[in-house]
Amino acid sequence: MALTYDVFVNDPPPRDGGPLPNGEPKGGSPVASTLIYGSRDAVLTDPAFTTDQARALGDWVAATGRNVTDIFITHGHGDHWFAAGLLAERFGARVVATSGTIAKMHANLAARPVLWDKAYPGIPPSPVTAVTVPDNRFTLEGHDLAIVEVGHADTDDNSVLHVPDLELVVAGDVIYNGAHLYLGESVMVGGFQPWRDAIDKVEALKPRHVVAGHQNRQLDDDAGRTIAETRQYLDDADELLRTEKTALGFFNAAIERYPNHLARTVLWASARALYGVREHPEEDVRQILVSAWR
Ligand SMILES: [Zn+2]
């Protein structure tokens, strides 16, 4: 039987930490989970990170009546997988990731006390249980699913899930769709070129549909549009880094350019990281990245 896919977008959980510079309360970014399914079985991706999100997502998955065999994690950022254990337990599923992502999962787990738990209450225990699969391939009712490693995007060791029979790429945080990109970790790799290279690798798979890990649920999954818009955002960020003198200037100019984009908290964290490193080259970069989220 042919495969189908559907997307569930969890709104960001409430968080602590005061308002943004424009007075809005801080938030986060919506996280998209994709369910790829056949007549009986299903594969779920990036199951978000709080207990409440896991319940909402799990109920949506359960309503499809499919048996979840695998939960695939695209990259190590905790907002995409801290709830994986709850979903794996609920559905009796295996958690799958690349070895590079698994290493980053351990690093994000270690950063919970100073980063994630400081901002977001309600994250469940999140032991890393993910395993690799031979040749980065697994199957769903006989259909091939290929994990493609694309390197650095919004963090190191991103991967995407290619489903050739659906002309679908589940792109994690390589492609965004109507939400501000998290740019902070570009300071670790000298700018946005590695991310642009990762986008090229997604495009080379010739998808028709791209599911972005962070998205406005009212937008479609058109591959051409989402790829072009992600590239344009990086170009715009480079331009604003040249023209804006301060993090606040970058924040305000990006909102002016993207008035409808979600996740301004992510934009502010990006701006603080990029300008923090520029203004304090003597300071520890990792410390600046963590502080940028406060
Ligand atoms: Zn993310």
PDB file of C-alpha atoms in Angstrom, residues 3-293:
ATOM      1  CA  LEU A   3       2.448   5.689   2.107  1.00  0.00           C
ATOM      2  CA  THR A   4       0.886   8.909   3.352  1.00  0.00           C
ATOM      3  CA  TYR A   5       2.179  11.596   5.675  1.00  0.00           C
ATOM      4  CA  ASP A   6       0.622  14.108   8.004  1.00  0.00           C
ATOM      5  CA  VAL A   7       2.072  16.798  10.238  1.00  0.00           C
ATOM      6  CA  PHE A   8       1.257  17.781  13.817  1.00  0.00           C
ATOM      7  CA  VAL A   9       2.561  21.133  15.054  1.00  0.00           C
ATOM      8  CA  ASN A  10       2.933  21.612  18.801  1.00  0.00           C
ATOM      9  CA  ASP A  11       2.766  25.217  19.981  1.00  0.00           C
ATOM     10  CA  PRO A  12       5.722  26.258  22.116  1.00  0.00           C
ATOM     11  CA  PRO A  13       5.186  25.799  25.857  1.00  0.00           C
ATOM     12  CA  PRO A  14       4.990  28.835  28.136  1.00  0.00           C
ATOM     13  CA  ARG A  15       8.354  29.884  29.490  1.00  0.00           C
ATOM     14  CA  ASP A  16       9.990  32.007  32.155  1.00  0.00           C
ATOM     15  CA  GLY A  17      12.452  34.804  31.589  1.00  0.00           C
ATOM     16  CA  GLY A  18      10.739  38.162  31.206  1.00  0.00           C
ATOM     17  CA  PRO A  19       9.680  39.967  28.057  1.00  0.00           C
ATOM     18  CA  LEU A  20      11.365  40.512  24.712  1.00  0.00           C
ATOM     19  CA  PRO A  21      12.713  44.016  23.937  1.00  0.00           C
ATOM     20  CA  ASN A  22       9.433  44.916  22.230  1.00  0.00           C
ATOM     21  CA  GLY A  23       7.456  43.949  25.353  1.00  0.00           C
ATOM     22  CA  GLU A  24       6.055  40.654  24.107  1.00  0.00           C
ATOM     23  CA  PRO A  25       6.294  37.708  26.482  1.00  0.00           C
ATOM     24  CA  LYS A  26       9.021  35.235  25.645  1.00  0.00           C
ATOM     25  CA  GLY A  27       7.933  31.978  24.060  1.00  0.00           C
ATOM     26  CA  GLY A  28       9.628  29.530  21.759  1.00  0.00           C
ATOM     27  CA  SER A  29       9.085  28.054  18.335  1.00  0.00           C
ATOM     28  CA  PRO A  30       6.356  25.664  17.197  1.00  0.00           C
ATOM     29  CA  VAL A  31       7.776  22.163  16.680  1.00  0.00           C
ATOM     30  CA  ALA A  32       6.506  19.986  13.824  1.00  0.00           C
ATOM     31  CA  SER A  33       6.248  16.212  14.095  1.00  0.00           C
ATOM     32  CA  THR A  34       5.647  14.165  10.959  1.00  0.00           C
ATOM     33  CA  LEU A  35       3.769  10.866  10.874  1.00  0.00           C
ATOM     34  CA  ILE A  36       4.569   8.766   7.824  1.00  0.00           C
ATOM     35  CA  TYR A  37       2.219   5.816   7.605  1.00  0.00           C
ATOM     36  CA  GLY A  38       0.992   2.872   5.608  1.00  0.00           C
ATOM     37  CA  SER A  39      -1.995   0.627   6.255  1.00  0.00           C
ATOM     38  CA  ARG A  40      -0.809  -0.612   9.668  1.00  0.00           C
ATOM     39  CA  ASP A  41       2.523   0.893  10.652  1.00  0.00           C
ATOM     40  CA  ALA A  42       3.927   4.373  11.043  1.00  0.00           C
ATOM     41  CA  VAL A  43       7.155   6.284  11.616  1.00  0.00           C
ATOM     42  CA  LEU A  44       7.089   9.441  13.728  1.00  0.00           C
ATOM     43  CA  THR A  45       9.707  12.216  13.658  1.00  0.00           C
ATOM     44  CA  ASP A  46      10.885  14.831  16.188  1.00  0.00           C
ATOM     45  CA  PRO A  47       8.301  14.411  18.984  1.00  0.00           C
ATOM     46  CA  ALA A  48       8.922  17.781  20.748  1.00  0.00           C
ATOM     47  CA  PHE A  49       9.970  18.173  24.349  1.00  0.00           C
ATOM     48  CA  THR A  50       7.458  18.700  27.150  1.00  0.00           C
ATOM     49  CA  THR A  51       5.121  16.225  28.806  1.00  0.00           C
ATOM     50  CA  ASP A  52       2.096  18.236  27.625  1.00  0.00           C
ATOM     51  CA  GLN A  53       3.355  18.244  24.035  1.00  0.00           C
ATOM     52  CA  ALA A  54       3.967  14.496  24.197  1.00  0.00           C
ATOM     53  CA  ARG A  55       0.399  13.919  25.342  1.00  0.00           C
ATOM     54  CA  ALA A  56      -1.118  16.065  22.594  1.00  0.00           C
ATOM     55  CA  LEU A  57       1.059  14.502  19.917  1.00  0.00           C
ATOM     56  CA  GLY A  58       0.533  10.985  21.265  1.00  0.00           C
ATOM     57  CA  ASP A  59      -3.249  11.379  21.249  1.00  0.00           C
ATOM     58  CA  TRP A  60      -3.124  12.616  17.650  1.00  0.00           C
ATOM     59  CA  VAL A  61      -0.969   9.656  16.635  1.00  0.00           C
ATOM     60  CA  ALA A  62      -3.161   7.184  18.515  1.00  0.00           C
ATOM     61  CA  ALA A  63      -6.249   8.470  16.680  1.00  0.00           C
ATOM     62  CA  THR A  64      -4.733   7.299  13.389  1.00  0.00           C
ATOM     63  CA  GLY A  65      -4.800   3.733  14.674  1.00  0.00           C
ATOM     64  CA  ARG A  66      -1.321   3.020  13.334  1.00  0.00           C
ATOM     65  CA  ASN A  67       1.415   1.060  15.066  1.00  0.00           C
ATOM     66  CA  VAL A  68       4.452   3.320  15.493  1.00  0.00           C
ATOM     67  CA  THR A  69       7.549   1.243  14.771  1.00  0.00           C
ATOM     68  CA  ASP A  70      10.218   3.972  14.847  1.00  0.00           C
ATOM     69  CA  ILE A  71      10.672   7.522  16.119  1.00  0.00           C
ATOM     70  CA  PHE A  72      13.305   9.372  14.092  1.00  0.00           C
ATOM     71  CA  ILE A  73      15.214  12.349  15.532  1.00  0.00           C
ATOM     72  CA  THR A  74      16.672  14.797  12.989  1.00  0.00           C
ATOM     73  CA  HIS A  75      19.205  16.559  15.237  1.00  0.00           C
ATOM     74  CA  GLY A  76      20.281  16.987  18.828  1.00  0.00           C
ATOM     75  CA  HIS A  77      18.417  20.122  19.955  1.00  0.00           C
ATOM     76  CA  GLY A  78      16.300  19.137  22.939  1.00  0.00           C
ATOM     77  CA  ASP A  79      13.093  20.816  21.761  1.00  0.00           C
ATOM     78  CA  HIS A  80      12.856  18.142  19.066  1.00  0.00           C
ATOM     79  CA  TRP A  81      13.337  15.040  21.191  1.00  0.00           C
ATOM     80  CA  PHE A  82      13.236  15.390  25.010  1.00  0.00           C
ATOM     81  CA  ALA A  83       9.734  13.821  24.848  1.00  0.00           C
ATOM     82  CA  ALA A  84      10.896  10.897  22.696  1.00  0.00           C
ATOM     83  CA  GLY A  85      11.074   8.538  25.669  1.00  0.00           C
ATOM     84  CA  LEU A  86       7.419   9.144  26.568  1.00  0.00           C
ATOM     85  CA  LEU A  87       6.275   8.476  23.004  1.00  0.00           C
ATOM     86  CA  ALA A  88       8.557   5.462  22.613  1.00  0.00           C
ATOM     87  CA  GLU A  89       7.082   3.980  25.766  1.00  0.00           C
ATOM     88  CA  ARG A  90       3.497   4.746  24.806  1.00  0.00           C
ATOM     89  CA  PHE A  91       3.789   3.133  21.372  1.00  0.00           C
ATOM     90  CA  GLY A  92       6.485   0.524  21.980  1.00  0.00           C
ATOM     91  CA  ALA A  93       8.666   2.168  19.317  1.00  0.00           C
ATOM     92  CA  ARG A  94      12.397   2.295  18.677  1.00  0.00           C
ATOM     93  CA  VAL A  95      14.159   5.684  18.661  1.00  0.00           C
ATOM     94  CA  VAL A  96      16.477   6.168  15.660  1.00  0.00           C
ATOM     95  CA  ALA A  97      19.123   8.811  14.921  1.00  0.00           C
ATOM     96  CA  THR A  98      22.573   9.140  13.381  1.00  0.00           C
ATOM     97  CA  SER A  99      25.656   8.710  15.545  1.00  0.00           C
ATOM     98  CA  GLY A 100      26.375  12.434  15.160  1.00  0.00           C
ATOM     99  CA  THR A 101      22.896  13.340  16.380  1.00  0.00           C
ATOM    100  CA  ILE A 102      23.156  10.888  19.266  1.00  0.00           C
ATOM    101  CA  ALA A 103      26.338  12.627  20.414  1.00  0.00           C
ATOM    102  CA  LYS A 104      24.546  15.994  20.266  1.00  0.00           C
ATOM    103  CA  MET A 105      21.594  14.522  22.181  1.00  0.00           C
ATOM    104  CA  HIS A 106      23.950  13.667  25.018  1.00  0.00           C
ATOM    105  CA  ALA A 107      25.335  17.225  24.939  1.00  0.00           C
ATOM    106  CA  ASN A 108      21.808  18.715  25.048  1.00  0.00           C
ATOM    107  CA  LEU A 109      20.884  16.412  27.907  1.00  0.00           C
ATOM    108  CA  ALA A 110      23.939  17.619  29.814  1.00  0.00           C
ATOM    109  CA  ALA A 111      22.896  21.239  29.113  1.00  0.00           C
ATOM    110  CA  ARG A 112      19.375  20.797  30.526  1.00  0.00           C
ATOM    111  CA  PRO A 113      20.097  22.303  33.975  1.00  0.00           C
ATOM    112  CA  VAL A 114      21.765  25.471  32.648  1.00  0.00           C
ATOM    113  CA  LEU A 115      19.670  25.949  29.516  1.00  0.00           C
ATOM    114  CA  TRP A 116      16.431  24.043  28.890  1.00  0.00           C
ATOM    115  CA  ASP A 117      15.126  23.539  32.423  1.00  0.00           C
ATOM    116  CA  LYS A 118      15.869  27.173  33.266  1.00  0.00           C
ATOM    117  CA  ALA A 119      13.415  28.374  30.638  1.00  0.00           C
ATOM    118  CA  TYR A 120      10.858  25.599  30.340  1.00  0.00           C
ATOM    119  CA  PRO A 121       9.198  23.724  33.171  1.00  0.00           C
ATOM    120  CA  GLY A 122       7.561  20.436  32.246  1.00  0.00           C
ATOM    121  CA  ILE A 123      10.305  18.560  30.437  1.00  0.00           C
ATOM    122  CA  PRO A 124      10.155  14.854  31.337  1.00  0.00           C
ATOM    123  CA  PRO A 125      13.174  12.664  32.145  1.00  0.00           C
ATOM    124  CA  SER A 126      14.993  12.303  28.829  1.00  0.00           C
ATOM    125  CA  PRO A 127      17.578   9.536  28.769  1.00  0.00           C
ATOM    126  CA  VAL A 128      19.186   9.086  25.358  1.00  0.00           C
ATOM    127  CA  THR A 129      17.896   5.762  24.012  1.00  0.00           C
ATOM    128  CA  ALA A 130      18.339   6.401  20.283  1.00  0.00           C
ATOM    129  CA  VAL A 131      20.143   3.822  18.150  1.00  0.00           C
ATOM    130  CA  THR A 132      21.692   4.030  14.703  1.00  0.00           C
ATOM    131  CA  VAL A 133      20.485   1.893  11.782  1.00  0.00           C
ATOM    132  CA  PRO A 134      22.778   0.156   9.263  1.00  0.00           C
ATOM    133  CA  ASP A 135      23.662   2.367   6.284  1.00  0.00           C
ATOM    134  CA  ASN A 136      21.243   5.016   7.651  1.00  0.00           C
ATOM    135  CA  ARG A 137      18.336   3.117   6.131  1.00  0.00           C
ATOM    136  CA  PHE A 138      15.197   1.545   7.480  1.00  0.00           C
ATOM    137  CA  THR A 139      11.826   0.609   6.039  1.00  0.00           C
ATOM    138  CA  LEU A 140       8.126   1.190   6.606  1.00  0.00           C
ATOM    139  CA  GLU A 141       5.886  -1.543   5.212  1.00  0.00           C
ATOM    140  CA  GLY A 142       8.545  -2.296   2.616  1.00  0.00           C
ATOM    141  CA  HIS A 143       9.111   1.337   1.582  1.00  0.00           C
ATOM    142  CA  ASP A 144      12.629   2.741   1.948  1.00  0.00           C
ATOM    143  CA  LEU A 145      13.329   5.555   4.367  1.00  0.00           C
ATOM    144  CA  ALA A 146      16.785   7.091   4.035  1.00  0.00           C
ATOM    145  CA  ILE A 147      18.509   9.211   6.651  1.00  0.00           C
ATOM    146  CA  VAL A 148      20.679  11.795   4.886  1.00  0.00           C
ATOM    147  CA  GLU A 149      23.417  13.514   6.866  1.00  0.00           C
ATOM    148  CA  VAL A 150      23.761  17.146   5.822  1.00  0.00           C
ATOM    149  CA  GLY A 151      26.185  18.531   8.402  1.00  0.00           C
ATOM    150  CA  HIS A 152      25.853  21.878  10.116  1.00  0.00           C
ATOM    151  CA  ALA A 153      22.609  23.866   9.849  1.00  0.00           C
ATOM    152  CA  ASP A 154      21.231  25.416  13.055  1.00  0.00           C
ATOM    153  CA  THR A 155      23.513  23.033  14.953  1.00  0.00           C
ATOM    154  CA  ASP A 156      26.131  20.435  14.072  1.00  0.00           C
ATOM    155  CA  ASP A 157      25.308  17.038  12.625  1.00  0.00           C
ATOM    156  CA  ASN A 158      21.857  17.689  11.229  1.00  0.00           C
ATOM    157  CA  SER A 159      20.153  14.945   9.291  1.00  0.00           C
ATOM    158  CA  VAL A 160      16.957  14.751   7.261  1.00  0.00           C
ATOM    159  CA  LEU A 161      14.618  11.870   6.441  1.00  0.00           C
ATOM    160  CA  HIS A 162      14.092  11.214   2.743  1.00  0.00           C
ATOM    161  CA  VAL A 163      10.988   9.260   1.725  1.00  0.00           C
ATOM    162  CA  PRO A 164      11.424   8.745  -2.026  1.00  0.00           C
ATOM    163  CA  ASP A 165       7.990   7.196  -2.544  1.00  0.00           C
ATOM    164  CA  LEU A 166       6.381  10.378  -1.211  1.00  0.00           C
ATOM    165  CA  GLU A 167       8.906  12.806  -2.752  1.00  0.00           C
ATOM    166  CA  LEU A 168       9.154  14.012   0.825  1.00  0.00           C
ATOM    167  CA  VAL A 169      12.003  15.299   2.952  1.00  0.00           C
ATOM    168  CA  VAL A 170      11.431  15.737   6.666  1.00  0.00           C
ATOM    169  CA  ALA A 171      14.008  18.471   7.037  1.00  0.00           C
ATOM    170  CA  GLY A 172      14.261  19.150  10.769  1.00  0.00           C
ATOM    171  CA  ASP A 173      16.014  22.486  11.251  1.00  0.00           C
ATOM    172  CA  VAL A 174      17.732  22.631   7.860  1.00  0.00           C
ATOM    173  CA  ILE A 175      14.628  24.222   6.281  1.00  0.00           C
ATOM    174  CA  TYR A 176      12.317  26.581   8.156  1.00  0.00           C
ATOM    175  CA  ASN A 177       8.794  27.622   7.158  1.00  0.00           C
ATOM    176  CA  GLY A 178       7.384  30.878   8.449  1.00  0.00           C
ATOM    177  CA  ALA A 179       9.444  30.985  11.654  1.00  0.00           C
ATOM    178  CA  HIS A 180      12.675  32.768  12.553  1.00  0.00           C
ATOM    179  CA  LEU A 181      15.801  30.659  12.055  1.00  0.00           C
ATOM    180  CA  TYR A 182      18.028  29.952  15.034  1.00  0.00           C
ATOM    181  CA  LEU A 183      21.338  31.453  13.893  1.00  0.00           C
ATOM    182  CA  GLY A 184      23.343  31.390  17.112  1.00  0.00           C
ATOM    183  CA  GLU A 185      25.488  28.349  16.439  1.00  0.00           C
ATOM    184  CA  SER A 186      26.755  29.813  13.151  1.00  0.00           C
ATOM    185  CA  VAL A 187      29.361  31.570  15.306  1.00  0.00           C
ATOM    186  CA  MET A 188      30.958  28.154  15.858  1.00  0.00           C
ATOM    187  CA  VAL A 189      31.502  27.554  12.135  1.00  0.00           C
ATOM    188  CA  GLY A 190      32.365  30.985  10.767  1.00  0.00           C
ATOM    189  CA  GLY A 191      28.989  31.982   9.336  1.00  0.00           C
ATOM    190  CA  PHE A 192      26.163  30.590   7.242  1.00  0.00           C
ATOM    191  CA  GLN A 193      28.006  28.792   4.443  1.00  0.00           C
ATOM    192  CA  PRO A 194      27.754  25.341   6.071  1.00  0.00           C
ATOM    193  CA  TRP A 195      23.997  25.871   6.419  1.00  0.00           C
ATOM    194  CA  ARG A 196      23.758  26.872   2.745  1.00  0.00           C
ATOM    195  CA  ASP A 197      25.622  23.681   1.852  1.00  0.00           C
ATOM    196  CA  ALA A 198      23.119  21.668   3.907  1.00  0.00           C
ATOM    197  CA  ILE A 199      20.230  23.299   2.035  1.00  0.00           C
ATOM    198  CA  ASP A 200      21.885  22.299  -1.255  1.00  0.00           C
ATOM    199  CA  LYS A 201      21.961  18.681  -0.053  1.00  0.00           C
ATOM    200  CA  VAL A 202      18.229  18.785   0.673  1.00  0.00           C
ATOM    201  CA  GLU A 203      17.514  20.296  -2.728  1.00  0.00           C
ATOM    202  CA  ALA A 204      19.610  17.590  -4.423  1.00  0.00           C
ATOM    203  CA  LEU A 205      17.097  15.007  -3.166  1.00  0.00           C
ATOM    204  CA  LYS A 206      14.539  16.707  -5.460  1.00  0.00           C
ATOM    205  CA  PRO A 207      11.666  16.728  -2.965  1.00  0.00           C
ATOM    206  CA  ARG A 208       8.195  18.048  -3.787  1.00  0.00           C
ATOM    207  CA  HIS A 209       7.290  18.303  -0.115  1.00  0.00           C
ATOM    208  CA  VAL A 210       9.506  19.554   2.692  1.00  0.00           C
ATOM    209  CA  VAL A 211       8.364  19.439   6.296  1.00  0.00           C
ATOM    210  CA  ALA A 212      10.217  22.106   8.265  1.00  0.00           C
ATOM    211  CA  GLY A 213      10.878  21.386  11.927  1.00  0.00           C
ATOM    212  CA  HIS A 214       9.759  24.893  12.872  1.00  0.00           C
ATOM    213  CA  GLN A 215       6.798  26.214  10.961  1.00  0.00           C
ATOM    214  CA  ASN A 216       3.598  28.167  10.825  1.00  0.00           C
ATOM    215  CA  ARG A 217       0.981  25.421  10.536  1.00  0.00           C
ATOM    216  CA  GLN A 218      -1.076  27.548   8.149  1.00  0.00           C
ATOM    217  CA  LEU A 219       1.586  27.297   5.445  1.00  0.00           C
ATOM    218  CA  ASP A 220       1.974  24.419   2.988  1.00  0.00           C
ATOM    219  CA  ASP A 221       4.958  22.069   2.568  1.00  0.00           C
ATOM    220  CA  ASP A 222       6.028  23.268  -0.888  1.00  0.00           C
ATOM    221  CA  ALA A 223       9.671  22.306  -1.305  1.00  0.00           C
ATOM    222  CA  GLY A 224      10.632  25.025  -3.753  1.00  0.00           C
ATOM    223  CA  ARG A 225       9.174  27.828  -1.656  1.00  0.00           C
ATOM    224  CA  THR A 226      10.509  26.677   1.714  1.00  0.00           C
ATOM    225  CA  ILE A 227      14.006  26.055   0.339  1.00  0.00           C
ATOM    226  CA  ALA A 228      14.104  29.454  -1.391  1.00  0.00           C
ATOM    227  CA  GLU A 229      12.784  31.258   1.691  1.00  0.00           C
ATOM    228  CA  THR A 230      15.331  29.638   3.996  1.00  0.00           C
ATOM    229  CA  ARG A 231      18.152  30.685   1.669  1.00  0.00           C
ATOM    230  CA  GLN A 232      16.734  34.216   1.489  1.00  0.00           C
ATOM    231  CA  TYR A 233      16.556  34.458   5.285  1.00  0.00           C
ATOM    232  CA  LEU A 234      20.259  33.620   5.547  1.00  0.00           C
ATOM    233  CA  ASP A 235      21.064  36.242   2.905  1.00  0.00           C
ATOM    234  CA  ASP A 236      18.960  38.801   4.775  1.00  0.00           C
ATOM    235  CA  ALA A 237      20.692  37.923   8.055  1.00  0.00           C
ATOM    236  CA  ASP A 238      24.091  38.472   6.431  1.00  0.00           C
ATOM    237  CA  GLU A 239      22.919  41.839   5.155  1.00  0.00           C
ATOM    238  CA  LEU A 240      21.542  42.905   8.542  1.00  0.00           C
ATOM    239  CA  LEU A 241      24.779  41.823  10.233  1.00  0.00           C
ATOM    240  CA  ARG A 242      26.553  44.317   7.970  1.00  0.00           C
ATOM    241  CA  THR A 243      24.097  47.180   8.419  1.00  0.00           C
ATOM    242  CA  GLU A 244      22.925  46.839  12.028  1.00  0.00           C
ATOM    243  CA  LYS A 245      25.241  47.905  14.822  1.00  0.00           C
ATOM    244  CA  THR A 246      23.499  46.186  17.730  1.00  0.00           C
ATOM    245  CA  ALA A 247      21.516  43.078  18.638  1.00  0.00           C
ATOM    246  CA  LEU A 248      18.453  45.250  19.176  1.00  0.00           C
ATOM    247  CA  GLY A 249      18.870  46.831  15.749  1.00  0.00           C
ATOM    248  CA  PHE A 250      19.124  43.361  14.178  1.00  0.00           C
ATOM    249  CA  PHE A 251      16.027  42.201  16.091  1.00  0.00           C
ATOM    250  CA  ASN A 252      13.937  45.188  15.038  1.00  0.00           C
ATOM    251  CA  ALA A 253      15.087  45.101  11.413  1.00  0.00           C
ATOM    252  CA  ALA A 254      14.350  41.375  11.099  1.00  0.00           C
ATOM    253  CA  ILE A 255      10.837  41.881  12.485  1.00  0.00           C
ATOM    254  CA  GLU A 256      10.298  44.669   9.985  1.00  0.00           C
ATOM    255  CA  ARG A 257      11.426  42.371   7.174  1.00  0.00           C
ATOM    256  CA  TYR A 258       9.496  39.347   8.468  1.00  0.00           C
ATOM    257  CA  PRO A 259       6.452  40.757  10.281  1.00  0.00           C
ATOM    258  CA  ASN A 260       4.523  37.478  10.117  1.00  0.00           C
ATOM    259  CA  HIS A 261       7.305  35.101  11.150  1.00  0.00           C
ATOM    260  CA  LEU A 262       6.745  33.193  14.379  1.00  0.00           C
ATOM    261  CA  ALA A 263       9.305  32.659  17.169  1.00  0.00           C
ATOM    262  CA  ARG A 264      10.628  36.121  17.952  1.00  0.00           C
ATOM    263  CA  THR A 265      12.193  34.635  21.080  1.00  0.00           C
ATOM    264  CA  VAL A 266      14.416  32.615  18.744  1.00  0.00           C
ATOM    265  CA  LEU A 267      15.224  35.760  16.784  1.00  0.00           C
ATOM    266  CA  TRP A 268      16.259  37.565  19.962  1.00  0.00           C
ATOM    267  CA  ALA A 269      18.456  34.624  21.040  1.00  0.00           C
ATOM    268  CA  SER A 270      20.084  34.628  17.592  1.00  0.00           C
ATOM    269  CA  ALA A 271      20.733  38.378  17.724  1.00  0.00           C
ATOM    270  CA  ARG A 272      22.186  38.238  21.231  1.00  0.00           C
ATOM    271  CA  ALA A 273      24.471  35.351  20.274  1.00  0.00           C
ATOM    272  CA  LEU A 274      25.702  36.918  17.023  1.00  0.00           C
ATOM    273  CA  TYR A 275      26.365  40.338  18.542  1.00  0.00           C
ATOM    274  CA  GLY A 276      27.570  38.915  21.847  1.00  0.00           C
ATOM    275  CA  VAL A 277      30.395  37.109  20.060  1.00  0.00           C
ATOM    276  CA  ARG A 278      31.134  40.175  17.936  1.00  0.00           C
ATOM    277  CA  GLU A 279      31.294  42.505  20.937  1.00  0.00           C
ATOM    278  CA  HIS A 280      33.071  40.126  23.321  1.00  0.00           C
ATOM    279  CA  PRO A 281      35.558  38.091  21.272  1.00  0.00           C
ATOM    280  CA  GLU A 282      37.506  37.336  24.447  1.00  0.00           C
ATOM    281  CA  GLU A 283      34.601  35.535  26.112  1.00  0.00           C
ATOM    282  CA  ASP A 284      33.759  31.838  25.943  1.00  0.00           C
ATOM    283  CA  VAL A 285      31.495  31.357  22.914  1.00  0.00           C
ATOM    284  CA  ARG A 286      29.508  28.517  24.490  1.00  0.00           C
ATOM    285  CA  GLN A 287      28.748  30.704  27.481  1.00  0.00           C
ATOM    286  CA  ILE A 288      27.520  33.476  25.190  1.00  0.00           C
ATOM    287  CA  LEU A 289      25.242  31.008  23.363  1.00  0.00           C
ATOM    288  CA  VAL A 290      23.676  29.834  26.629  1.00  0.00           C
ATOM    289  CA  SER A 291      23.288  33.371  28.005  1.00  0.00           C
ATOM    290  CA  ALA A 292      21.581  34.493  24.799  1.00  0.00           C
ATOM    291  CA  TRP A 293      18.512  32.409  25.721  1.00  0.00           C
TER     292      TRP A 293
END
